[in-house]
């Protein structure tokens, strides 16, 4: 495609430099935003008397035709065009002739690309929010299913205290809810229109930036034109939010990998979300979880590339900024597919309740409750802690567990021990009694589930 900017430069661009310079292989995905923005630009130009109404009609008709043909596959993006903006403008002029050349009045590719990317990011944030909601819903439903299932809770990956699987799953629901909040927050700062900033300094034409912004669904406009064409903060913010989201995925993924191992055998993933081994017939591999864990690195990388691209570049637009798009697209695509895979994978995941209980019965995870028992009978906690520690250490040596140690043995350590100690260290009771707000008791987890469901309802209401 002949360069539209050929003027000052008359010579042909070196072939490899042309390839190096082009962004169309990746920015072609912005065609819809580019065309929508251009239609609005033509509307504004005509409304302000900058181009004739008839030309505007032809431009819009031409642009709508291009959009339709691209969508139906009748027209293909010309990869010899430098970027999507040049491609659309070129295709328009090819279709409607000289009037097509009026479209780029009071506009530069600098504000055009800034607009297209913001429009794209806005739409994607909306999609991401929906997907995060589905993820939170899947976790909450699973938590409801297993709100009575006792498992060991861990610290340092050592069995610590009994919890329920529902409680554990709700912890993740909380994380993803915060991700949702972060996305909503990024949306606010993305929803500001740069169009009309032009190349960097604004324009001598009597344009109406607010009309254009409003027509395109923006809340407000960038108040400084130099900033408007240079600002990619919202993309950095999105990639930060997605990095945190992916960090959550990597933690959940790691637990799914552990839980589905033969060593733990806490959960079984459904066949539709596991793979087999080509050589070891017994294998059922949690590939989806491992991939999500791995892809976290890639999203962190996207954030780092974008920050590094933007670091130290002077105002206003610099070609470095063409490098913003690939990390943004990649991070969005990656987060979306992880959300799409994980929500149904969690829904189909089954807990092995017997194994969880079995693991909870080992490892003395009711030792805190034994110490609390003595404390409640009047012994200072530090002393109770010490006695319990000695009992545990003796049990480890003799192969006993706290539940099976006879009362007369207990009484050798302290005469405060009585028959009711067995009730105090019963795992189900241990869970039941942790009824503080946010705690692991069934009642408390039910309250957490209800609180999250209320938020989900509210969020869904906003979308309707
Ligand atoms: N393809 C460019 C980008 O992605 C569009 C803006 C180019 N502007 C310019 N003055 N060269 O950033």
Short mmCIF file of C-alpha atoms and ligand atoms in Angstrom, two decimals:
data_model
loop_
_atom_site.label_atom_id
_atom_site.label_comp_id
_atom_site.label_asym_id
_atom_site.label_seq_id
_atom_site.Cartn_x
_atom_site.Cartn_y
_atom_site.Cartn_z
CA UNK A 1 0.00 0.00 0.00
CA UNK A 2 1.31 3.45 -0.93
CA UNK A 3 2.17 5.46 2.17
CA UNK A 4 -0.33 8.19 2.90
CA UNK A 5 2.34 10.18 4.64
CA UNK A 6 4.57 10.26 1.54
CA UNK A 7 5.15 13.98 1.07
CA UNK A 8 8.24 15.17 2.80
CA UNK A 9 9.77 11.80 1.99
CA UNK A 10 9.51 10.73 -1.60
CA UNK A 11 11.71 7.64 -1.61
CA UNK A 12 10.37 4.18 -0.89
CA UNK A 13 10.79 2.76 2.59
CA UNK A 14 13.32 -0.04 2.84
CA UNK A 15 11.46 -3.37 2.83
CA UNK A 16 12.69 -4.63 6.15
CA UNK A 17 12.28 -1.17 7.73
CA UNK A 18 8.70 -1.20 6.45
CA UNK A 19 8.07 -4.51 8.17
CA UNK A 20 9.76 -3.26 11.33
CA UNK A 21 7.66 -0.12 11.33
CA UNK A 22 4.29 -1.77 10.75
CA UNK A 23 1.83 -2.49 13.52
CA UNK A 24 -0.96 -3.90 11.38
CA UNK A 25 -0.16 -7.56 12.16
CA UNK A 26 -1.31 -6.92 15.72
CA UNK A 27 -3.34 -3.69 15.71
CA UNK A 28 -5.72 -5.04 13.05
CA UNK A 29 -7.84 -6.24 15.93
CA UNK A 30 -8.74 -2.57 16.58
CA UNK A 31 -10.62 -2.21 13.29
CA UNK A 32 -14.06 -1.97 14.91
CA UNK A 33 -12.99 0.71 17.36
CA UNK A 34 -11.16 2.58 14.59
CA UNK A 35 -14.21 2.60 12.34
CA UNK A 36 -16.62 3.53 15.16
CA UNK A 37 -14.33 6.38 16.20
CA UNK A 38 -14.04 7.58 12.60
CA UNK A 39 -17.81 7.57 12.11
CA UNK A 40 -18.20 9.77 15.17
CA UNK A 41 -15.37 12.01 13.99
CA UNK A 42 -17.15 12.55 10.66
CA UNK A 43 -20.38 13.34 12.52
CA UNK A 44 -18.61 15.96 14.61
CA UNK A 45 -16.77 17.49 11.64
CA UNK A 46 -20.07 17.92 9.76
CA UNK A 47 -21.94 19.19 12.83
CA UNK A 48 -19.29 21.87 13.24
CA UNK A 49 -19.40 22.76 9.53
CA UNK A 50 -15.83 21.59 8.96
CA UNK A 51 -16.82 19.13 6.23
CA UNK A 52 -19.99 19.21 4.06
CA UNK A 53 -22.96 17.12 5.21
CA UNK A 54 -22.98 15.17 1.95
CA UNK A 55 -19.34 14.20 2.38
CA UNK A 56 -20.10 13.07 5.92
CA UNK A 57 -22.93 10.86 4.65
CA UNK A 58 -20.66 9.25 2.08
CA UNK A 59 -17.87 8.78 4.61
CA UNK A 60 -20.19 7.09 7.10
CA UNK A 61 -21.76 4.91 4.44
CA UNK A 62 -18.29 3.90 3.27
CA UNK A 63 -17.09 3.14 6.80
CA UNK A 64 -20.18 1.11 7.61
CA UNK A 65 -19.67 -0.88 4.44
CA UNK A 66 -16.05 -1.58 5.36
CA UNK A 67 -17.09 -2.75 8.82
CA UNK A 68 -19.78 -5.00 7.42
CA UNK A 69 -17.45 -6.50 4.84
CA UNK A 70 -14.69 -7.08 7.38
CA UNK A 71 -17.13 -8.76 9.70
CA UNK A 72 -18.61 -10.99 7.00
CA UNK A 73 -15.17 -11.86 5.65
CA UNK A 74 -15.83 -10.20 2.30
CA UNK A 75 -12.98 -7.79 2.94
CA UNK A 76 -9.67 -8.75 4.44
CA UNK A 77 -7.29 -6.49 6.30
CA UNK A 78 -4.49 -5.49 3.95
CA UNK A 79 -1.33 -6.43 5.77
CA UNK A 80 0.77 -4.17 3.57
CA UNK A 81 -0.87 -1.16 5.21
CA UNK A 82 1.26 0.32 7.96
CA UNK A 83 -1.37 0.15 10.64
CA UNK A 84 -5.09 -0.28 11.10
CA UNK A 85 -5.73 3.47 10.86
CA UNK A 86 -4.02 3.73 7.47
CA UNK A 87 -5.80 0.62 6.29
CA UNK A 88 -9.28 1.91 7.15
CA UNK A 89 -8.66 5.36 5.70
CA UNK A 90 -7.14 3.83 2.57
CA UNK A 91 -10.04 1.42 2.10
CA UNK A 92 -12.48 4.32 2.54
CA UNK A 93 -10.84 6.48 -0.08
CA UNK A 94 -10.73 3.51 -2.42
CA UNK A 95 -14.48 3.11 -1.98
CA UNK A 96 -15.76 6.68 -2.01
CA UNK A 97 -12.97 8.63 -3.65
CA UNK A 98 -11.74 12.11 -2.74
CA UNK A 99 -14.29 12.69 0.04
CA UNK A 100 -12.59 9.92 2.00
CA UNK A 101 -9.58 12.18 2.29
CA UNK A 102 -11.61 14.68 4.34
CA UNK A 103 -11.95 12.31 7.30
CA UNK A 104 -8.52 12.97 8.73
CA UNK A 105 -9.22 16.69 9.24
CA UNK A 106 -8.57 17.89 12.80
CA UNK A 107 -7.24 14.50 13.78
CA UNK A 108 -3.90 12.73 13.99
CA UNK A 109 -3.05 9.09 14.27
CA UNK A 110 -1.71 10.01 17.68
CA UNK A 111 -5.11 10.81 19.15
CA UNK A 112 -6.72 8.21 16.93
CA UNK A 113 -4.65 5.33 18.30
CA UNK A 114 -5.07 6.65 21.83
CA UNK A 115 -8.83 6.60 21.28
CA UNK A 116 -8.95 3.15 19.69
CA UNK A 117 -6.96 1.56 22.47
CA UNK A 118 -9.08 3.15 25.18
CA UNK A 119 -12.26 1.97 23.49
CA UNK A 120 -10.84 -1.51 23.18
CA UNK A 121 -9.69 -1.63 26.80
CA UNK A 122 -13.09 -0.39 28.00
CA UNK A 123 -14.89 -3.21 26.21
CA UNK A 124 -12.42 -5.78 27.44
CA UNK A 125 -12.73 -4.59 31.04
CA UNK A 126 -16.46 -5.16 30.76
CA UNK A 127 -15.90 -8.69 29.46
CA UNK A 128 -13.34 -9.38 32.16
CA UNK A 129 -15.72 -8.19 34.87
CA UNK A 130 -18.38 -10.62 33.68
CA UNK A 131 -15.89 -13.48 33.67
CA UNK A 132 -14.60 -12.62 37.14
CA UNK A 133 -18.20 -12.61 38.38
CA UNK A 134 -18.66 -16.12 36.97
CA UNK A 135 -15.49 -17.24 38.70
CA UNK A 136 -16.64 -15.85 42.05
CA UNK A 137 -19.99 -17.53 41.55
CA UNK A 138 -18.39 -20.90 40.79
CA UNK A 139 -16.23 -20.68 43.93
CA UNK A 140 -19.17 -19.63 46.09
CA UNK A 141 -21.40 -22.45 44.84
CA UNK A 142 -18.62 -24.96 45.47
CA UNK A 143 -18.11 -23.52 48.94
CA UNK A 144 -21.79 -24.01 49.69
CA UNK A 145 -21.53 -27.63 48.59
CA UNK A 146 -18.59 -28.27 50.94
CA UNK A 147 -19.37 -25.96 53.82
CA UNK A 148 -19.40 -28.91 56.25
CA UNK A 149 -16.39 -30.75 54.84
CA UNK A 150 -13.57 -30.75 57.37
CA UNK A 151 -10.01 -30.54 56.12
CA UNK A 152 -6.69 -29.51 57.61
CA UNK A 153 -5.93 -25.82 57.34
CA UNK A 154 -2.24 -25.16 56.79
CA UNK A 155 0.42 -22.66 57.68
CA UNK A 156 3.95 -23.26 56.34
CA UNK A 157 2.24 -26.17 54.53
CA UNK A 158 2.12 -27.88 57.93
CA UNK A 159 -1.22 -29.01 59.25
CA UNK A 160 -2.32 -26.23 61.56
CA UNK A 161 -6.01 -26.16 62.52
CA UNK A 162 -9.16 -27.80 61.19
CA UNK A 163 -11.15 -25.75 58.70
CA UNK A 164 -13.82 -26.54 56.15
CA UNK A 165 -13.23 -26.82 52.43
CA UNK A 166 -16.00 -24.28 51.98
CA UNK A 167 -14.08 -21.81 54.12
CA UNK A 168 -10.95 -22.36 52.05
CA UNK A 169 -12.79 -21.82 48.77
CA UNK A 170 -14.43 -18.66 50.07
CA UNK A 171 -10.97 -17.20 50.70
CA UNK A 172 -10.46 -17.31 46.91
CA UNK A 173 -13.90 -15.83 46.27
CA UNK A 174 -12.79 -12.83 48.34
CA UNK A 175 -9.61 -12.42 46.28
CA UNK A 176 -11.46 -12.43 42.98
CA UNK A 177 -13.99 -9.97 44.36
CA UNK A 178 -11.15 -7.57 45.00
CA UNK A 179 -9.99 -8.14 41.42
CA UNK A 180 -13.44 -7.16 40.27
CA UNK A 181 -13.22 -3.98 42.30
CA UNK A 182 -9.84 -3.14 40.81
CA UNK A 183 -11.19 -3.61 37.28
CA UNK A 184 -14.07 -1.27 38.03
CA UNK A 185 -11.61 1.28 39.26
CA UNK A 186 -9.41 1.03 36.15
CA UNK A 187 -12.51 1.49 34.02
CA UNK A 188 -13.11 4.92 35.52
CA UNK A 189 -9.75 6.24 34.39
CA UNK A 190 -9.99 4.52 31.02
CA UNK A 191 -13.31 6.15 30.33
CA UNK A 192 -11.78 9.51 29.35
CA UNK A 193 -11.61 10.53 25.70
CA UNK A 194 -8.37 11.62 24.04
CA UNK A 195 -9.88 12.32 20.61
CA UNK A 196 -9.40 15.92 19.53
CA UNK A 197 -5.99 16.20 21.17
CA UNK A 198 -4.77 15.75 17.57
CA UNK A 199 -1.03 15.35 17.04
CA UNK A 200 -0.11 16.90 20.39
CA UNK A 201 -1.21 20.52 20.60
CA UNK A 202 -4.91 20.52 19.80
CA UNK A 203 -6.23 22.07 16.61
CA UNK A 204 -7.06 25.36 14.93
CA UNK A 205 -10.41 23.95 13.71
CA UNK A 206 -13.46 24.69 15.84
CA UNK A 207 -14.03 21.10 16.88
CA UNK A 208 -16.27 19.80 19.63
CA UNK A 209 -14.34 17.27 21.66
CA UNK A 210 -17.11 16.79 24.17
CA UNK A 211 -19.64 15.93 21.49
CA UNK A 212 -17.28 13.28 20.15
CA UNK A 213 -16.56 11.89 23.60
CA UNK A 214 -20.23 11.72 24.50
CA UNK A 215 -21.16 10.08 21.19
CA UNK A 216 -18.56 7.40 21.83
CA UNK A 217 -19.75 6.73 25.37
CA UNK A 218 -16.96 8.42 27.31
CA UNK A 219 -17.56 10.09 30.64
CA UNK A 220 -15.19 12.99 30.08
CA UNK A 221 -12.24 14.18 28.00
CA UNK A 222 -8.47 14.35 28.61
CA UNK A 223 -7.95 17.95 29.71
CA UNK A 224 -4.44 18.37 28.34
CA UNK A 225 -3.73 17.44 24.74
CA UNK A 226 -0.07 16.52 25.33
CA UNK A 227 -1.15 14.20 28.11
CA UNK A 228 -4.08 12.90 26.08
CA UNK A 229 -1.88 11.48 23.32
CA UNK A 230 0.81 10.21 25.70
CA UNK A 231 -1.22 8.69 28.51
CA UNK A 232 -1.16 4.92 28.76
CA UNK A 233 -1.55 4.86 32.55
CA UNK A 234 -4.89 3.13 32.26
CA UNK A 235 -3.23 0.26 30.38
CA UNK A 236 -0.55 0.00 33.04
CA UNK A 237 -3.29 -0.05 35.65
CA UNK A 238 -5.17 -2.76 33.79
CA UNK A 239 -2.04 -4.89 33.49
CA UNK A 240 -1.34 -4.37 37.20
CA UNK A 241 -4.87 -5.46 38.06
CA UNK A 242 -4.50 -8.47 35.75
CA UNK A 243 -1.14 -9.35 37.28
CA UNK A 244 -2.79 -9.49 40.70
CA UNK A 245 -5.63 -11.56 39.27
CA UNK A 246 -3.09 -13.96 37.77
CA UNK A 247 -1.24 -14.12 41.10
CA UNK A 248 -4.50 -15.34 42.60
CA UNK A 249 -4.81 -17.90 39.82
CA UNK A 250 -1.30 -19.12 40.44
CA UNK A 251 -2.03 -19.67 44.14
CA UNK A 252 -5.29 -21.47 43.49
CA UNK A 253 -3.63 -23.44 40.70
CA UNK A 254 -0.84 -24.53 43.01
CA UNK A 255 -3.36 -25.78 45.55
CA UNK A 256 -5.34 -27.62 42.88
CA UNK A 257 -2.11 -29.29 41.75
CA UNK A 258 -1.27 -30.32 45.33
CA UNK A 259 -4.79 -31.39 46.20
CA UNK A 260 -5.13 -33.58 43.14
CA UNK A 261 -1.79 -35.34 43.75
CA UNK A 262 -1.72 -38.90 45.10
CA UNK A 263 0.01 -37.54 48.18
CA UNK A 264 -2.98 -35.37 49.11
CA UNK A 265 -5.89 -36.90 47.18
CA UNK A 266 -8.17 -34.11 48.39
CA UNK A 267 -9.88 -33.38 45.09
CA UNK A 268 -10.56 -35.01 41.79
CA UNK A 269 -10.73 -32.87 38.68
CA UNK A 270 -13.20 -33.93 36.03
CA UNK A 271 -11.90 -35.68 32.92
CA UNK A 272 -12.82 -32.66 30.83
CA UNK A 273 -10.20 -30.58 32.64
CA UNK A 274 -7.33 -33.04 32.94
CA UNK A 275 -4.99 -34.70 30.50
CA UNK A 276 -3.40 -38.12 30.37
CA UNK A 277 0.17 -39.11 29.82
CA UNK A 278 1.27 -40.63 26.55
CA UNK A 279 3.32 -43.24 28.39
CA UNK A 280 2.07 -43.58 31.97
CA UNK A 281 -1.47 -44.95 31.90
CA UNK A 282 -2.21 -44.11 35.54
CA UNK A 283 -1.73 -40.36 35.08
CA UNK A 284 -4.39 -37.70 35.28
CA UNK A 285 -2.54 -34.44 35.01
CA UNK A 286 -3.85 -31.06 36.22
CA UNK A 287 -2.50 -29.29 33.11
CA UNK A 288 -5.00 -26.43 33.22
CA UNK A 289 -3.92 -25.45 36.71
CA UNK A 290 -0.25 -25.73 35.83
CA UNK A 291 -0.73 -23.64 32.71
CA UNK A 292 -2.50 -20.89 34.62
CA UNK A 293 0.34 -20.93 37.13
CA UNK A 294 2.80 -20.65 34.25
CA UNK A 295 0.89 -17.98 32.38
CA UNK A 296 1.05 -15.76 35.44
CA UNK A 297 4.67 -15.11 34.54
CA UNK A 298 3.68 -13.96 31.10
CA UNK A 299 1.21 -11.40 32.39
CA UNK A 300 3.79 -10.07 34.87
CA UNK A 301 6.09 -9.83 31.84
CA UNK A 302 3.46 -7.86 29.92
CA UNK A 303 3.20 -5.38 32.78
CA UNK A 304 6.98 -5.04 32.96
CA UNK A 305 7.31 -4.51 29.19
CA UNK A 306 4.70 -1.80 29.17
CA UNK A 307 6.20 0.02 32.15
CA UNK A 308 9.61 -0.21 30.55
CA UNK A 309 8.38 1.00 27.16
CA UNK A 310 6.86 4.06 28.79
CA UNK A 311 9.75 4.78 31.08
CA UNK A 312 11.74 7.86 30.16
CA UNK A 313 10.04 8.73 26.88
CA UNK A 314 9.60 12.47 26.40
CA UNK A 315 6.26 14.07 25.59
CA UNK A 316 4.28 13.67 23.50
CA UNK A 317 3.79 10.67 21.16
CA UNK A 318 6.85 8.56 20.38
CA UNK A 319 6.89 5.51 18.19
CA UNK A 320 8.01 3.46 21.20
CA UNK A 321 4.36 3.63 22.18
CA UNK A 322 3.39 1.35 19.33
CA UNK A 323 4.87 -1.32 21.59
CA UNK A 324 2.01 -0.80 24.07
CA UNK A 325 -0.50 -2.93 22.23
CA UNK A 326 0.95 -6.42 22.23
CA UNK A 327 1.41 -6.65 26.01
CA UNK A 328 -2.06 -5.20 26.57
CA UNK A 329 -3.66 -7.68 24.16
CA UNK A 330 -1.66 -10.59 25.51
CA UNK A 331 -2.47 -9.89 29.16
CA UNK A 332 -6.17 -9.52 28.40
CA UNK A 333 -6.30 -12.69 26.28
CA UNK A 334 -4.42 -14.66 28.91
CA UNK A 335 -6.54 -13.52 31.85
CA UNK A 336 -9.73 -14.18 29.88
CA UNK A 337 -8.86 -17.74 28.94
CA UNK A 338 -7.77 -18.53 32.49
CA UNK A 339 -11.11 -17.27 33.80
CA UNK A 340 -12.99 -19.18 31.11
CA UNK A 341 -11.20 -22.44 31.95
CA UNK A 342 -11.17 -22.15 35.72
CA UNK A 343 -14.81 -21.34 36.43
CA UNK A 344 -16.15 -24.60 34.93
CA UNK A 345 -13.13 -26.56 36.20
CA UNK A 346 -13.95 -25.49 39.76
CA UNK A 347 -17.63 -26.27 39.21
CA UNK A 348 -16.79 -29.81 38.13
CA UNK A 349 -14.14 -30.42 40.79
CA UNK A 350 -15.08 -33.02 43.41
CA UNK A 351 -13.72 -33.15 46.94
CA UNK A 352 -12.69 -36.42 48.49
CA UNK A 353 -14.28 -35.68 51.85
CA UNK A 354 -13.07 -38.86 53.50
CA UNK A 355 -9.44 -38.16 52.66
CA UNK A 356 -9.73 -34.59 53.83
CA UNK A 357 -11.14 -35.74 57.16
CA UNK A 358 -8.51 -38.44 57.40
CA UNK A 359 -5.74 -35.90 56.89
CA UNK A 360 -7.36 -33.63 59.46
CA UNK A 361 -7.27 -36.45 62.00
CA UNK A 362 -3.52 -36.73 61.67
CA UNK A 363 -1.09 -34.02 62.53
CA UNK A 364 -2.52 -32.93 65.90
CA UNK A 365 -4.43 -30.04 64.40
CA UNK A 366 -6.63 -29.92 67.51
CA UNK A 367 -3.66 -29.18 69.76
CA UNK A 368 -4.64 -25.51 70.02
CA UNK A 369 -8.07 -26.63 71.19
CA UNK A 370 -6.51 -28.87 73.83
CA UNK A 371 -4.47 -25.93 75.13
CA UNK A 372 -7.58 -23.73 75.04
CA UNK A 373 -9.40 -26.42 77.06
CA UNK A 374 -6.90 -26.09 79.88
CA UNK A 375 -6.89 -22.30 79.64
CA UNK A 376 -10.65 -22.21 79.94
CA UNK A 377 -10.29 -24.33 83.10
CA UNK A 378 -8.09 -21.62 84.59
CA UNK A 379 -4.54 -22.50 83.53
CA UNK A 380 -2.50 -19.61 82.06
CA UNK A 381 -2.26 -20.11 78.25
CA UNK A 382 1.54 -20.30 78.14
CA UNK A 383 1.50 -23.13 80.69
CA UNK A 384 -1.31 -24.91 78.83
CA UNK A 385 0.65 -24.48 75.61
CA UNK A 386 3.69 -26.11 77.19
CA UNK A 387 1.81 -29.09 78.61
CA UNK A 388 0.01 -29.65 75.30
CA UNK A 389 3.34 -29.52 73.47
CA UNK A 390 4.71 -32.22 75.77
CA UNK A 391 1.62 -34.39 75.25
CA UNK A 392 1.93 -34.03 71.46
CA UNK A 393 5.61 -34.88 71.54
CA UNK A 394 4.96 -37.96 73.71
CA UNK A 395 2.12 -39.03 71.40
CA UNK A 396 4.38 -38.73 68.36
CA UNK A 397 6.85 -41.06 70.08
CA UNK A 398 4.20 -43.60 71.11
CA UNK A 399 2.21 -43.41 67.86
CA UNK A 400 -0.93 -42.12 69.57
CA UNK A 401 -3.29 -39.30 68.56
CA UNK A 402 -4.92 -36.86 70.97
CA UNK A 403 -8.39 -38.34 70.45
CA UNK A 404 -7.26 -41.84 71.53
CA UNK A 405 -5.06 -41.05 74.49
CA UNK A 406 -6.83 -42.41 77.62
CA UNK A 407 -7.95 -40.03 80.33
CA UNK A 408 -5.63 -41.52 82.94
CA UNK A 409 -2.71 -40.70 80.64
CA UNK A 410 -3.94 -37.12 80.29
CA UNK A 411 -4.21 -36.80 84.05
CA UNK A 412 -0.50 -37.59 84.40
CA UNK A 413 0.14 -34.21 82.77
CA UNK A 414 -2.52 -32.25 84.67
CA UNK A 415 -5.39 -33.09 86.96
CA UNK A 416 -7.46 -30.43 85.25
CA UNK A 417 -8.18 -32.94 82.46
CA UNK A 418 -11.62 -34.52 82.63
CA UNK A 419 -13.84 -36.59 80.36
CA UNK A 420 -15.16 -33.49 78.55
CA UNK A 421 -11.73 -32.94 76.98
CA UNK A 422 -12.66 -35.37 74.19
CA UNK A 423 -15.56 -33.18 73.28
CA UNK A 424 -13.29 -30.15 73.19
CA UNK A 425 -10.86 -31.75 70.74
CA UNK A 426 -13.43 -33.38 68.47
CA UNK A 427 -12.66 -31.99 65.00
CA UNK A 428 -16.24 -31.21 64.12
CA UNK A 429 -16.58 -29.33 67.41
CA UNK A 430 -13.30 -27.51 66.80
CA UNK A 431 -14.74 -26.19 63.53
CA UNK A 432 -18.12 -25.46 65.06
CA UNK A 433 -16.64 -23.36 67.84
CA UNK A 434 -14.63 -21.12 65.51
CA UNK A 435 -17.66 -19.01 65.05
CA UNK A 436 -16.05 -15.57 65.09
CA UNK A 437 -16.89 -13.39 62.07
CA UNK A 438 -14.88 -14.66 59.11
CA UNK A 439 -14.09 -17.89 60.96
CA UNK A 440 -14.43 -21.45 59.73
CA UNK A 441 -17.68 -22.56 61.41
CA UNK A 442 -20.48 -23.59 59.10
CA UNK A 443 -22.55 -20.68 60.30
CA UNK A 444 -19.75 -18.20 59.67
CA UNK A 445 -19.02 -19.59 56.20
CA UNK A 446 -22.72 -19.41 55.40
CA UNK A 447 -22.61 -15.74 56.32
CA UNK A 448 -19.62 -15.24 54.02
CA UNK A 449 -21.43 -17.01 51.19
CA UNK A 450 -24.48 -14.85 51.73
CA UNK A 451 -22.43 -11.65 51.77
CA UNK A 452 -20.75 -12.58 48.48
CA UNK A 453 -24.04 -13.60 46.90
CA UNK A 454 -25.48 -10.21 47.82
CA UNK A 455 -22.58 -8.52 46.08
CA UNK A 456 -23.02 -10.77 43.04
CA UNK A 457 -26.70 -9.90 42.85
CA UNK A 458 -25.91 -6.21 43.04
CA UNK A 459 -23.23 -6.50 40.35
CA UNK A 460 -25.52 -8.44 38.06
CA UNK A 461 -28.20 -5.83 38.59
CA UNK A 462 -25.77 -3.20 37.34
CA UNK A 463 -25.27 -5.15 34.11
CA UNK A 464 -28.96 -5.52 33.33
N1 LIG B 1 0.71 2.57 14.65
C1 LIG B 1 0.92 3.65 15.56
C2 LIG B 1 0.83 3.13 16.99
O1 LIG B 1 0.40 2.04 17.18
C3 LIG B 1 -0.13 4.68 15.34
C4 LIG B 1 0.28 6.07 15.66
C5 LIG B 1 1.32 6.51 14.74
N2 LIG B 1 1.56 7.88 14.79
C6 LIG B 1 2.62 8.44 14.23
N3 LIG B 1 2.73 9.69 14.28
N4 LIG B 1 3.52 7.70 13.64
O2 LIG B 1 1.20 3.79 17.93
#
